[in-house]
Short mmCIF file of C-alpha atoms and ligand atoms in Angstrom, two decimals:
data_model
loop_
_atom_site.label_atom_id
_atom_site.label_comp_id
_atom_site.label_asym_id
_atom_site.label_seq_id
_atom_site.Cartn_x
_atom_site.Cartn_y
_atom_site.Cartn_z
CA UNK A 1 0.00 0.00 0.00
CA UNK A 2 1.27 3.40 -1.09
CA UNK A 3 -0.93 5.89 1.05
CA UNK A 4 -2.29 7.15 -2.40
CA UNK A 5 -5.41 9.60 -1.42
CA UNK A 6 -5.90 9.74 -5.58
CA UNK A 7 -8.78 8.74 -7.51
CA UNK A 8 -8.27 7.43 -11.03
CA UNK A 9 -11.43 8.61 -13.14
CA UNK A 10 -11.37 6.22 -16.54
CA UNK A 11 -13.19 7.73 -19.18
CA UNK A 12 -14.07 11.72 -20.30
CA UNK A 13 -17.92 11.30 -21.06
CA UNK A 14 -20.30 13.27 -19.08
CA UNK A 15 -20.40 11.04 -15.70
CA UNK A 16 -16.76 11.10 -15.80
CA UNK A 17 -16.29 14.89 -16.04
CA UNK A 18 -19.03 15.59 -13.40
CA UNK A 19 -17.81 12.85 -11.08
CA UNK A 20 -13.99 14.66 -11.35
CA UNK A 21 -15.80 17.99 -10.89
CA UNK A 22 -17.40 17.25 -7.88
CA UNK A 23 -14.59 15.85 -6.29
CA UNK A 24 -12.16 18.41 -7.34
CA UNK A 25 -14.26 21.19 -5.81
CA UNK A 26 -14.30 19.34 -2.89
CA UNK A 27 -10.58 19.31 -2.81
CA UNK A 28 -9.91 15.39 -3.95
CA UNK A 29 -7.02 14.82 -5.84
CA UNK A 30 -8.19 13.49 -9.25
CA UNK A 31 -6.64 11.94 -12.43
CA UNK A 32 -8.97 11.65 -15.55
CA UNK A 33 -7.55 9.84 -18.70
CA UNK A 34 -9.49 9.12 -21.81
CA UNK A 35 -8.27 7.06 -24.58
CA UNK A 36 -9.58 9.08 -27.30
CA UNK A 37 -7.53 12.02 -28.56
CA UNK A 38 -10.38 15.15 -28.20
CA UNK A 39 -14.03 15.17 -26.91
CA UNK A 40 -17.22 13.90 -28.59
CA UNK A 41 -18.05 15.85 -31.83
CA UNK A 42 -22.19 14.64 -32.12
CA UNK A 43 -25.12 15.87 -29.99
CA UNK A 44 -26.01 12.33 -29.28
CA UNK A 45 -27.86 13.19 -25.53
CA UNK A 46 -29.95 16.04 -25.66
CA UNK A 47 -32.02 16.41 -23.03
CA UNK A 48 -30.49 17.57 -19.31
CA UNK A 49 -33.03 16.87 -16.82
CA UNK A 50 -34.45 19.18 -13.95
CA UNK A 51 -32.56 16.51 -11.47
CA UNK A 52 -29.26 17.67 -12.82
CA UNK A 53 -30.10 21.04 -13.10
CA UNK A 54 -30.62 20.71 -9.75
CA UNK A 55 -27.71 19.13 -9.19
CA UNK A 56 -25.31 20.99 -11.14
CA UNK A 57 -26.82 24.53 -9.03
CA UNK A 58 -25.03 22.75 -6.26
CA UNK A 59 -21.93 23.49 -8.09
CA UNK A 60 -23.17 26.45 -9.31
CA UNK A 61 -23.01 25.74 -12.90
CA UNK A 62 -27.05 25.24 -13.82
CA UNK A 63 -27.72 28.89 -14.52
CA UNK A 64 -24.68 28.92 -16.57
CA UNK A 65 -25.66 25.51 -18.82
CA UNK A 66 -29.04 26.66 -18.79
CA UNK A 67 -27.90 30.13 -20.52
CA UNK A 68 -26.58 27.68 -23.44
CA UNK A 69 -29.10 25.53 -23.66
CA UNK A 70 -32.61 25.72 -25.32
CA UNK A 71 -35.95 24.87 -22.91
CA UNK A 72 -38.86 23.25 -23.95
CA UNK A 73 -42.11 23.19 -22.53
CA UNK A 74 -44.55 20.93 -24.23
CA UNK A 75 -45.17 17.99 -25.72
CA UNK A 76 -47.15 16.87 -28.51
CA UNK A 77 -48.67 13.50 -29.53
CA UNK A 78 -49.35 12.42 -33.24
CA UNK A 79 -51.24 9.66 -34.32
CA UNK A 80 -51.88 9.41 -38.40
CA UNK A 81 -51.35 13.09 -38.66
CA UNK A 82 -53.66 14.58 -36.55
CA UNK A 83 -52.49 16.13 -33.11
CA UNK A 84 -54.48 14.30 -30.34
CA UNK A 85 -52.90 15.46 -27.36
CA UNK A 86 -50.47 18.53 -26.03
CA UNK A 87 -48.79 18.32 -22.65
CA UNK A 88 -47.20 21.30 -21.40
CA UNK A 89 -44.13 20.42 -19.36
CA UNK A 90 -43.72 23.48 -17.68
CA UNK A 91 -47.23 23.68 -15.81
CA UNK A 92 -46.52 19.96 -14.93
CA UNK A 93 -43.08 20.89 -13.09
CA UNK A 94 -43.98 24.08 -11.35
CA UNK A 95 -44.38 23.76 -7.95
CA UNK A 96 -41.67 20.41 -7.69
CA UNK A 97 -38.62 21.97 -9.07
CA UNK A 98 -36.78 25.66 -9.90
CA UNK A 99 -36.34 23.59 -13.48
CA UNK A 100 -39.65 22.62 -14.46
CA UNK A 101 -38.78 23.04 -18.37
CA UNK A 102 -36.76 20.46 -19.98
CA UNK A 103 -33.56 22.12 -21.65
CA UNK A 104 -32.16 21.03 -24.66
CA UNK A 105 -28.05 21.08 -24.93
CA UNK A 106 -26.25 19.01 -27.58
CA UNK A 107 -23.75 16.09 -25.32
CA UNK A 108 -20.47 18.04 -27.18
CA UNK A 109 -21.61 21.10 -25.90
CA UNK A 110 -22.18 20.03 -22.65
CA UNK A 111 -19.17 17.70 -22.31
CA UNK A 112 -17.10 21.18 -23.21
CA UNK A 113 -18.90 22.79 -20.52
CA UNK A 114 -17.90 20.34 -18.10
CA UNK A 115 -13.89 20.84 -19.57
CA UNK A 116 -14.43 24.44 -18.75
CA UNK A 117 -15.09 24.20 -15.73
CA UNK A 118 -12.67 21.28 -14.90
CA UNK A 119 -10.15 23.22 -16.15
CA UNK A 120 -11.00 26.26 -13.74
CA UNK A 121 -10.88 24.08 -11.25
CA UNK A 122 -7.14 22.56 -11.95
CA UNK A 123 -8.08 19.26 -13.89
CA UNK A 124 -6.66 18.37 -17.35
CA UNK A 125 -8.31 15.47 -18.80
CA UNK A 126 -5.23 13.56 -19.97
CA UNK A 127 -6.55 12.38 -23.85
CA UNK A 128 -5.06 9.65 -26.13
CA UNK A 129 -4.29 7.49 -22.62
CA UNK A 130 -6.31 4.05 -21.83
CA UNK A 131 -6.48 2.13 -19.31
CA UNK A 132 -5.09 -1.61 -19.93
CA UNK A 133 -5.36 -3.42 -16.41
CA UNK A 134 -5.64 -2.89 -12.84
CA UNK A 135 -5.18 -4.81 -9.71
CA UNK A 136 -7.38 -4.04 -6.46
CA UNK A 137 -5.05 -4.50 -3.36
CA UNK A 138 -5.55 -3.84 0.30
CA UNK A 139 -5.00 -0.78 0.55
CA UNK A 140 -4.93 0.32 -2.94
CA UNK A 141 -5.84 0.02 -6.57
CA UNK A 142 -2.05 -0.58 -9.30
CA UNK A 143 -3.70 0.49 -12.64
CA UNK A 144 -1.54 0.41 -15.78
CA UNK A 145 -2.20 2.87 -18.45
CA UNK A 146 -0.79 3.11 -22.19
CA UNK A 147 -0.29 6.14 -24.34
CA UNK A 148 -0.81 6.80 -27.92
CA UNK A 149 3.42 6.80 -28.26
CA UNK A 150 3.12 3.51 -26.91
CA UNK A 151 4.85 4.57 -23.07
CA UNK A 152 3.10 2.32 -20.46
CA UNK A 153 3.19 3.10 -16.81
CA UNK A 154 2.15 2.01 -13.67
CA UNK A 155 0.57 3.93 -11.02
CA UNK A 156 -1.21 3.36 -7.55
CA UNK A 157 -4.34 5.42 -6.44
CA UNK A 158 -6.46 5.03 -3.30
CA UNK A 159 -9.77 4.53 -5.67
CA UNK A 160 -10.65 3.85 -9.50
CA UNK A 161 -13.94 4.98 -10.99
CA UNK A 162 -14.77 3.00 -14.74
CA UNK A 163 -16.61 5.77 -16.12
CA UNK A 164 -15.59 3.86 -19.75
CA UNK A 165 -19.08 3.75 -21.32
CA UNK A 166 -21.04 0.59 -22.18
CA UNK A 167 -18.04 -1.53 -23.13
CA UNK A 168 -15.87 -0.68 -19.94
CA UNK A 169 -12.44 -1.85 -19.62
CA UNK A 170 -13.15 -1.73 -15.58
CA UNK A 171 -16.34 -4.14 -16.07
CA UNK A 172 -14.83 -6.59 -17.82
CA UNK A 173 -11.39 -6.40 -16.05
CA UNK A 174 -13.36 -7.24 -13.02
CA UNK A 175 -15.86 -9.95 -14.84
CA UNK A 176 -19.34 -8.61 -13.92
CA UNK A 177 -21.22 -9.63 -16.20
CA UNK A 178 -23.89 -7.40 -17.86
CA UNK A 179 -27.21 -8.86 -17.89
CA UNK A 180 -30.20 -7.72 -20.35
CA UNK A 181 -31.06 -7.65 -24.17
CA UNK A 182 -31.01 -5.55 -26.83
CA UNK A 183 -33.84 -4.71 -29.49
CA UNK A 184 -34.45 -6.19 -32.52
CA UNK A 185 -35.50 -3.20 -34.86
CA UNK A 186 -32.40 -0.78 -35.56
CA UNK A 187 -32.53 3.17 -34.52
CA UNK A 188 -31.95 5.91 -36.22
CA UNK A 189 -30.96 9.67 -35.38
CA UNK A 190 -30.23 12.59 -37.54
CA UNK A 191 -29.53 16.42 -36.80
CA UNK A 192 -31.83 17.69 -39.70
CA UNK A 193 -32.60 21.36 -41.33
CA UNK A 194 -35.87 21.77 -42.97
CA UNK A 195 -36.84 23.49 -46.15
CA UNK A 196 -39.90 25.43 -46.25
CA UNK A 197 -42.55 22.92 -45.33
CA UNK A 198 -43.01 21.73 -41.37
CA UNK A 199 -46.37 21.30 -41.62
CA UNK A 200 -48.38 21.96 -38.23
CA UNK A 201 -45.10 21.35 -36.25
CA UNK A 202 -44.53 23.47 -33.37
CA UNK A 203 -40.46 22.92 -33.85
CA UNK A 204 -40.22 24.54 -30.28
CA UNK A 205 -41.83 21.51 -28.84
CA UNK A 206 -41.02 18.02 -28.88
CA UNK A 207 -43.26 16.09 -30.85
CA UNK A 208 -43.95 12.44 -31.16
CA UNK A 209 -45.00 10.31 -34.09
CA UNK A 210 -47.05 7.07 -33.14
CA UNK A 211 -48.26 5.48 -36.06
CA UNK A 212 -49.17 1.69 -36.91
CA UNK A 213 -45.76 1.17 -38.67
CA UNK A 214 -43.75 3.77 -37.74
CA UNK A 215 -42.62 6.12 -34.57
CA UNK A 216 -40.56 9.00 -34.84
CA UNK A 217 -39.78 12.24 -32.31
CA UNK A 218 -38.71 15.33 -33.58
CA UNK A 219 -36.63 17.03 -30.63
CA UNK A 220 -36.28 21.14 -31.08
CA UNK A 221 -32.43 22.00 -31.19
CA UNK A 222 -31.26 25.59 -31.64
CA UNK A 223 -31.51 27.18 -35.07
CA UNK A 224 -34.90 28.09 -36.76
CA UNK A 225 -35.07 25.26 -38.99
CA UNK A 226 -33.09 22.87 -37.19
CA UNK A 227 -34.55 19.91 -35.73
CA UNK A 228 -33.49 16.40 -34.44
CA UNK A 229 -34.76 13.34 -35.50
CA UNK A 230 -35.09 9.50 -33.97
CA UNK A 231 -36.76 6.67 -35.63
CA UNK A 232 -36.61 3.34 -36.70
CA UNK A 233 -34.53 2.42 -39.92
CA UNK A 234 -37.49 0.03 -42.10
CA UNK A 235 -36.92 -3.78 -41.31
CA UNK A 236 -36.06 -4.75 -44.92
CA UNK A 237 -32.86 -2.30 -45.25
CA UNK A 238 -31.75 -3.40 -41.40
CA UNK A 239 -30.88 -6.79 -42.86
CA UNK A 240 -27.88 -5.57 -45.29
CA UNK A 241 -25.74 -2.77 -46.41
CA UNK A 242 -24.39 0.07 -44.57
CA UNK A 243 -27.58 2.28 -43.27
CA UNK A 244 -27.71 5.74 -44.67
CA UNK A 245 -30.80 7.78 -44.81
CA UNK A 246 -32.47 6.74 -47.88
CA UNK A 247 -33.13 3.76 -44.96
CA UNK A 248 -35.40 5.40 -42.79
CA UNK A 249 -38.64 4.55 -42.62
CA UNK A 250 -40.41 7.72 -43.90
CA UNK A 251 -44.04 7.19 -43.33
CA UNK A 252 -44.13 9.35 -39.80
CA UNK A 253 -42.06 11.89 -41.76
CA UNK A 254 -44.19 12.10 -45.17
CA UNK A 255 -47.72 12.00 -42.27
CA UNK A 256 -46.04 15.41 -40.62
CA UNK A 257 -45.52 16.96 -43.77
CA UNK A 258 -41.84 17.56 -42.85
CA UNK A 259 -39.63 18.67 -45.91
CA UNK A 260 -36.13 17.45 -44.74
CA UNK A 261 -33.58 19.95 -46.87
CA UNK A 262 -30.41 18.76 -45.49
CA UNK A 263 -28.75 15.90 -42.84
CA UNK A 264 -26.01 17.03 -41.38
CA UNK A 265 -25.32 14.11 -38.73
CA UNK A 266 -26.78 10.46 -39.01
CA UNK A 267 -26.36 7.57 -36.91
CA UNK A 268 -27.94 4.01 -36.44
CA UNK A 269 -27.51 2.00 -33.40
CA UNK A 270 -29.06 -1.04 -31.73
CA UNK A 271 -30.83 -0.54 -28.84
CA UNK A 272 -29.68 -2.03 -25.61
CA UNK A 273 -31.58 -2.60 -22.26
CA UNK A 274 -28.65 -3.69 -19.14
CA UNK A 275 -27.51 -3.53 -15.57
CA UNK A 276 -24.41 -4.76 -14.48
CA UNK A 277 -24.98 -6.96 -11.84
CA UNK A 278 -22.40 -4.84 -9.12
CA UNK A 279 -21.66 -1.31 -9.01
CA UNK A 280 -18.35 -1.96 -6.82
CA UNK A 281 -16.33 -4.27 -6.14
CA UNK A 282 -13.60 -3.02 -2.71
CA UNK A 283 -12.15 -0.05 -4.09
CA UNK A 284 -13.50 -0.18 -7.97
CA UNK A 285 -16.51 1.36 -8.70
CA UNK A 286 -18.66 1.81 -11.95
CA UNK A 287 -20.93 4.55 -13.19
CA UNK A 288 -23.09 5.48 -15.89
CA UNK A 289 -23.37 3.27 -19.48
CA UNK A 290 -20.14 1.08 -18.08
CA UNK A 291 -23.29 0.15 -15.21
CA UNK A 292 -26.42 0.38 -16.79
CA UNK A 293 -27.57 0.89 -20.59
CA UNK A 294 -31.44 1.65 -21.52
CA UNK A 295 -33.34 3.06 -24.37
CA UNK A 296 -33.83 6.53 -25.50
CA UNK A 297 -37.36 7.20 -24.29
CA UNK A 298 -37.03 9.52 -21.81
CA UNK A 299 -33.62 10.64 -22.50
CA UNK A 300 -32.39 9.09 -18.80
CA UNK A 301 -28.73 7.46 -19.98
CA UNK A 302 -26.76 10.71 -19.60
CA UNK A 303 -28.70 12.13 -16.75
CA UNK A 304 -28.58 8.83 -14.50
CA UNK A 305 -24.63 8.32 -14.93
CA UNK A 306 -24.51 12.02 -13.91
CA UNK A 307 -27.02 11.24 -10.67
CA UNK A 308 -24.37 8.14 -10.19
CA UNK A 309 -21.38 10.29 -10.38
CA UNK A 310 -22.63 12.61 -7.74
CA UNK A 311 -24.06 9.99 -5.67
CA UNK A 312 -20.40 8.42 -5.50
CA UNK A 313 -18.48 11.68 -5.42
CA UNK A 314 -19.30 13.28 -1.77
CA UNK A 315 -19.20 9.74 -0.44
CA UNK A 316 -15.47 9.43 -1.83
CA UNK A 317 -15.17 12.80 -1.12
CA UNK A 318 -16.03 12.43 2.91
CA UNK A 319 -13.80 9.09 2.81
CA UNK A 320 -10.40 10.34 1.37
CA UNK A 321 -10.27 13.90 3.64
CA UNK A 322 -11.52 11.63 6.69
CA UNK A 323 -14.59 13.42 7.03
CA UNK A 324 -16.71 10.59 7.37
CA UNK A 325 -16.10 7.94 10.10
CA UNK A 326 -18.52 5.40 8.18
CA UNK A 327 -15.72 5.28 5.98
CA UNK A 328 -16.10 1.93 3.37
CA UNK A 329 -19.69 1.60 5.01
CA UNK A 330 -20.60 4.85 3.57
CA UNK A 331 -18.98 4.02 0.19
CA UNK A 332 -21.20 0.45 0.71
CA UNK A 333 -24.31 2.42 0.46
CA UNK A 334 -23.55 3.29 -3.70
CA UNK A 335 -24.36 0.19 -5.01
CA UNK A 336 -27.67 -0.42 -3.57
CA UNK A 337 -28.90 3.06 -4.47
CA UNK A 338 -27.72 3.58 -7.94
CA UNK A 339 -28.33 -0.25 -8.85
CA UNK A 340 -31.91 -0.26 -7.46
CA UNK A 341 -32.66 2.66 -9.79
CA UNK A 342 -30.64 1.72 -12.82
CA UNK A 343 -33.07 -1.41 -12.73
CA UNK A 344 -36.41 0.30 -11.90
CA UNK A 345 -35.21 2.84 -15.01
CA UNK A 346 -34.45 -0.11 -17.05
CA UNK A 347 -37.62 -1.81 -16.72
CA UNK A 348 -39.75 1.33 -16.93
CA UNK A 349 -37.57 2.74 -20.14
CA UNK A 350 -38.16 -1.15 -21.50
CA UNK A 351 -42.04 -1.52 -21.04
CA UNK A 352 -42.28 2.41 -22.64
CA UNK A 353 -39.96 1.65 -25.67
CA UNK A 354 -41.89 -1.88 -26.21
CA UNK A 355 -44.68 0.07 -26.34
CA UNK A 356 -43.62 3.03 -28.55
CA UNK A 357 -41.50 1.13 -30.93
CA UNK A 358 -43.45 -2.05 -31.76
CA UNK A 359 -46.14 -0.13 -34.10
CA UNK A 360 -49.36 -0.41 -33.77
CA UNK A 361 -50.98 -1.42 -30.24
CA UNK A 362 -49.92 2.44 -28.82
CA UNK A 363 -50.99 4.18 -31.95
CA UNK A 364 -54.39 2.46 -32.36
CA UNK A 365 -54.53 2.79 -28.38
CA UNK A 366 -54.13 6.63 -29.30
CA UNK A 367 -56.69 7.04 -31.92
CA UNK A 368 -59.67 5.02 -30.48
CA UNK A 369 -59.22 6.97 -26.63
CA UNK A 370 -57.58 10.43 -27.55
CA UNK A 371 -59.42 13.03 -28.99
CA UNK A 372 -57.23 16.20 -29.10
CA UNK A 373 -56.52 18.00 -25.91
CA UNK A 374 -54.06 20.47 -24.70
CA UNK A 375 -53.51 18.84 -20.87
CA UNK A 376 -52.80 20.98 -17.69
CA UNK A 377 -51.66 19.22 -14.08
CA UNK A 378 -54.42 17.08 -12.67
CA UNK A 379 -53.95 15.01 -9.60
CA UNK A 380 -51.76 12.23 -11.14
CA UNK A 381 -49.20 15.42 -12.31
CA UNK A 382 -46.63 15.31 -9.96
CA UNK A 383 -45.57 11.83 -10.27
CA UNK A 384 -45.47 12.17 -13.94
CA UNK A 385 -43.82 15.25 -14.13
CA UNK A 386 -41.27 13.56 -11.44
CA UNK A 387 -40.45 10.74 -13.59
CA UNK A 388 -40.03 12.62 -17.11
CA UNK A 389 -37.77 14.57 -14.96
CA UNK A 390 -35.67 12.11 -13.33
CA UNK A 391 -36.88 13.64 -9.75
CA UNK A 392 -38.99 10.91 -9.12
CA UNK A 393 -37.83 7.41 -7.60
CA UNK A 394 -40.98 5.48 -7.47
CA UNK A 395 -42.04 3.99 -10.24
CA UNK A 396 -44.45 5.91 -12.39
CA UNK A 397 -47.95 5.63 -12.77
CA UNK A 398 -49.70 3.51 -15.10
CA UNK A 399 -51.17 6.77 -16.43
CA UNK A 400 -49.38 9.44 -17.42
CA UNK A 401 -51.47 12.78 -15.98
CA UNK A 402 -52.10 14.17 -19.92
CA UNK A 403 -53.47 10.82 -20.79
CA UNK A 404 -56.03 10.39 -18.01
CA UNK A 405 -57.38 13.82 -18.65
CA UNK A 406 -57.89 12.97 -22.53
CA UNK A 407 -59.46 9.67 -21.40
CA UNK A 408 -62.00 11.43 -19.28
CA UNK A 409 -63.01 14.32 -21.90
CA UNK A 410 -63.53 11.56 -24.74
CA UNK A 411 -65.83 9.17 -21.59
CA UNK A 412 -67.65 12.41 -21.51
CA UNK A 413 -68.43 13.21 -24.64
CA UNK A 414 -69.69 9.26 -25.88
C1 FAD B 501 -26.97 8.22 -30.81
C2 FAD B 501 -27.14 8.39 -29.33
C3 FAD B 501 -28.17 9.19 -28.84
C4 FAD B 501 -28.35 9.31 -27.47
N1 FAD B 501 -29.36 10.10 -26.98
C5 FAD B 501 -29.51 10.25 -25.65
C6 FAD B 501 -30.49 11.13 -25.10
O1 FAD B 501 -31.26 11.77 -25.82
N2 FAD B 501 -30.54 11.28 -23.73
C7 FAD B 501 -29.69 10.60 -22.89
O2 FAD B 501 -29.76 10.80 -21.66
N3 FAD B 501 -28.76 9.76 -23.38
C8 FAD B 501 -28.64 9.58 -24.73
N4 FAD B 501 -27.67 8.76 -25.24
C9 FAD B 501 -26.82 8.05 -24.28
C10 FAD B 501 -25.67 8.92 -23.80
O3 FAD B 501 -24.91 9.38 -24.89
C11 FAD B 501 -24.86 8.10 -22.85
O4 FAD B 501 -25.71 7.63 -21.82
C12 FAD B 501 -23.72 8.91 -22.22
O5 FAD B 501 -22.76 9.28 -23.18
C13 FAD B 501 -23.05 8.09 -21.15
O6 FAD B 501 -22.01 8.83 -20.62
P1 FAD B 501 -20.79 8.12 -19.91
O7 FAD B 501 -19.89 9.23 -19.48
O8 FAD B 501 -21.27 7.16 -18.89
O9 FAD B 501 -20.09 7.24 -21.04
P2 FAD B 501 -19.50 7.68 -22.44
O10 FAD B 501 -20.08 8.95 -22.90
O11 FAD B 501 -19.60 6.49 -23.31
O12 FAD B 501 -17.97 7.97 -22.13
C14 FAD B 501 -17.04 6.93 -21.88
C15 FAD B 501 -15.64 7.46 -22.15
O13 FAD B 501 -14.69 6.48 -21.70
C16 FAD B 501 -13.61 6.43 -22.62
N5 FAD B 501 -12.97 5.10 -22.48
C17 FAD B 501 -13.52 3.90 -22.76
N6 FAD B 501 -12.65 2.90 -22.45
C18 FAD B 501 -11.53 3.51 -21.98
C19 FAD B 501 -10.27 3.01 -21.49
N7 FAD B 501 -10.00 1.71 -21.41
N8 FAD B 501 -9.35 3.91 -21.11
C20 FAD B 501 -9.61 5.25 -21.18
N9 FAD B 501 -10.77 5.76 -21.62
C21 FAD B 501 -11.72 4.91 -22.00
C22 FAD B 501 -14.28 6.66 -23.97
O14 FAD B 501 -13.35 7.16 -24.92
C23 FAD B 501 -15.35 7.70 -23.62
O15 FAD B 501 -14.91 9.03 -23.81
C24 FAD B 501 -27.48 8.62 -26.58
C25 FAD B 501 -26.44 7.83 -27.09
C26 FAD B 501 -26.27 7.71 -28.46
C27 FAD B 501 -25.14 6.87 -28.99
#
């Protein structure tokens, strides 16, 4: 044992950067490597949650992100078309949160933010470095790094954090396994710009597509013809060639009338729902996708590592400066908290993509009980508004507040 009161932080993504944040603020000594030579260049996540708004105010930082960022306050639902139901976002929230809009900042631009203010705070992430092994001791953790130029070293710190993304180095180096599935229809997404045409779109909102064959949400991002696109690529093309865009299935697209001008990022990916089955093992811990994977509904991937890293980083925190007398008990308590959610997320995120993604069952579902509504907080809000939000951690109710008050207009009216 060297005495090492270091934490190594593997891996620059956004639960690595706010983990090293945190703990540098609180004084920790930190190392962050990341194998790749600069940061993320796509908007991949999108969508920062009130919970890490609220979080991040704790470091003082939301009002700042929140300056970059683009809110959104409602919601609309399409079935064939036709608009059948508008949830505004902001009513739901108010009252449970100083964030009750949802706020819209591309993952590059946030992971820069995050640099920024590592930076101010005295942390270089140290690119083009991976990690290659580790050994957990007593009293320490040996992990051995390589550079680009090929130099290897050696180096001993008191704690290592695999903040290495969904194929993690730290996982597998450890053997927990990763338990779950992954989807059979392939994903699409695509940073678009539109011509003239939007049809009825409110491209301030986020609207969703349910139709019998086809889903698709159109996110708002910044720019007045800008929008962002997810969807499923048509089953035919997902059995061969390389996807492009000619691939997507266009019948949500052609029903909204959208006139798609130009694509200036598009990506496919599978779909994976998993949990690791530990969080820690002695003095290794994991967080975010190297711990728990999930669909896009929701937007929850970036925002739960991020509610992982913080969960983990006053708990090291209080352990290495000897503020805490629980000491390991206190760094115990991580795995049963973040794994009990990452599952509950994983099952809820699972039952709603099933349900949006299959075709069919949601959108007929949504034509024969929705007629259109615009819906305000009723008495099933909060919880709703909670679990969009990523306040919430009970499980959400069966139905969502917007959709009970459509349900009871359309009783009404037969
Ligand atoms: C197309 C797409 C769209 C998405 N949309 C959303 C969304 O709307 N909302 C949402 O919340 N989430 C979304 N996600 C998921 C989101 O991007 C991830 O949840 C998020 O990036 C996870 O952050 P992370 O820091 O845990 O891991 P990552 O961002 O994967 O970062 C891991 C880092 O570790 C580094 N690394 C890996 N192995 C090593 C090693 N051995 N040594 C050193 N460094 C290493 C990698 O280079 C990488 O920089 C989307 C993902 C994709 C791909």
């Amino acid at each position: 044992m060297t005495g090492s009161k270091e934490i190594l932080i593997v891996g620059a993504g956004p639960t690595g950067l706010v983990l090293a944040l945190w703990l540098a603020r609180r004084g920790v000594a930190v190392r962050v490597i990341d194998k790749t030579a600069e940061p993320g260049t796509t908007s991949r996540a999108l969508v920062v949650h009130a919970r890490t708004l609220e979080l991040y105010s704790q470091l003082g930082i939301a009002d700042a992100l929140a300056a970059r960022g683009l809110p959104f306050t409602a919601i609309n639902l399409w079935a064939r078309g036709r608009r059948v139901a508008h949830v505004e976002l902001g009513a739901l929230g108010r009252g449970l949160t100083r964030y009750p809009e949802l706020l819209i900042v591309p993952q590059d631009e946030h992971e820069r933010f995050l640099i920024e203010h590592l930076r101010h705070a005295g942390v270089e992430v140290e690119r083009r470095t991976e990690l290659t092994g580790f050994e957990a001791r007593d009293g320490d953790v040996l992990a051995r790094t390589r550079r680009a130029d090929s130099a290897e070293a050696e180096s001993s710190f008191a704690y290592l954090v695999g903040c290495d993304g969904a194929h993690s180095t730290v996982r597998k180096t450890l053997g927990i396994e990763f338990p779950g599935g992954t989807y059979e229809r392939v994903f699409y997404v695509a940073d678009i710009e539109l011509g003239g045409a939007q049809g009825e779109l409110d491209l301030k909102e986020l609207n969703l597509s349910l139709d019998d064959a086809d889903f698709l949400a159109v996110f708002p991002l910044k720019g007045a013809r800008a929008a962002r696109l997810l969807g499923a690529v048509t089953p035919a093309a997902q059995q061969h060639h390389e996807l492009t865009w000619a691939d997507v299935s266009g019948e949500a697209i052609a029903r909204l009338a959208l006139d798609v001008r130009r694509v200036n990022w598009f990506s496919t990916y599978h779909v994976h729902h998993r949990v690791a089955s530990r969080f820690a093992a002695g003095r290794v811990f994991l967080a975010g996708d190297a711990a728990h994977v999930h669909s896009p509904v929701g937007g929850q991937g970036m925002n739960t590592g991020i509610g992982d890293a913080v969960n983990l980083a006053w708990k090291l925190a209080d352990v290495v400066s000897g503020r805490s007398p629980a000491g390991q008990t206190l760094l115990d308590t991580y795995e049963p908290e973040r794994i009990g959610f990452a599952r509950r997320l994983v099952a809820t995120t699972d039952r709603a993509f099933t349900l949006v993604s299959r075709g069919g069952r949601l959108a007929r579902w949504i034509r024969k009980s929705l007629v259109p509504v615009r819906c305000r907080p009723s008495r099933g809000a909060p919880s709703c508004a909670g679990s969009c939000s990523g306040r919430s951690r009970k499980r959400p109710s069966r139905t969502a507040a917007g959709c009970s008050a459509a349900k009871g207009r359309q009783r009404a009216r037969r």
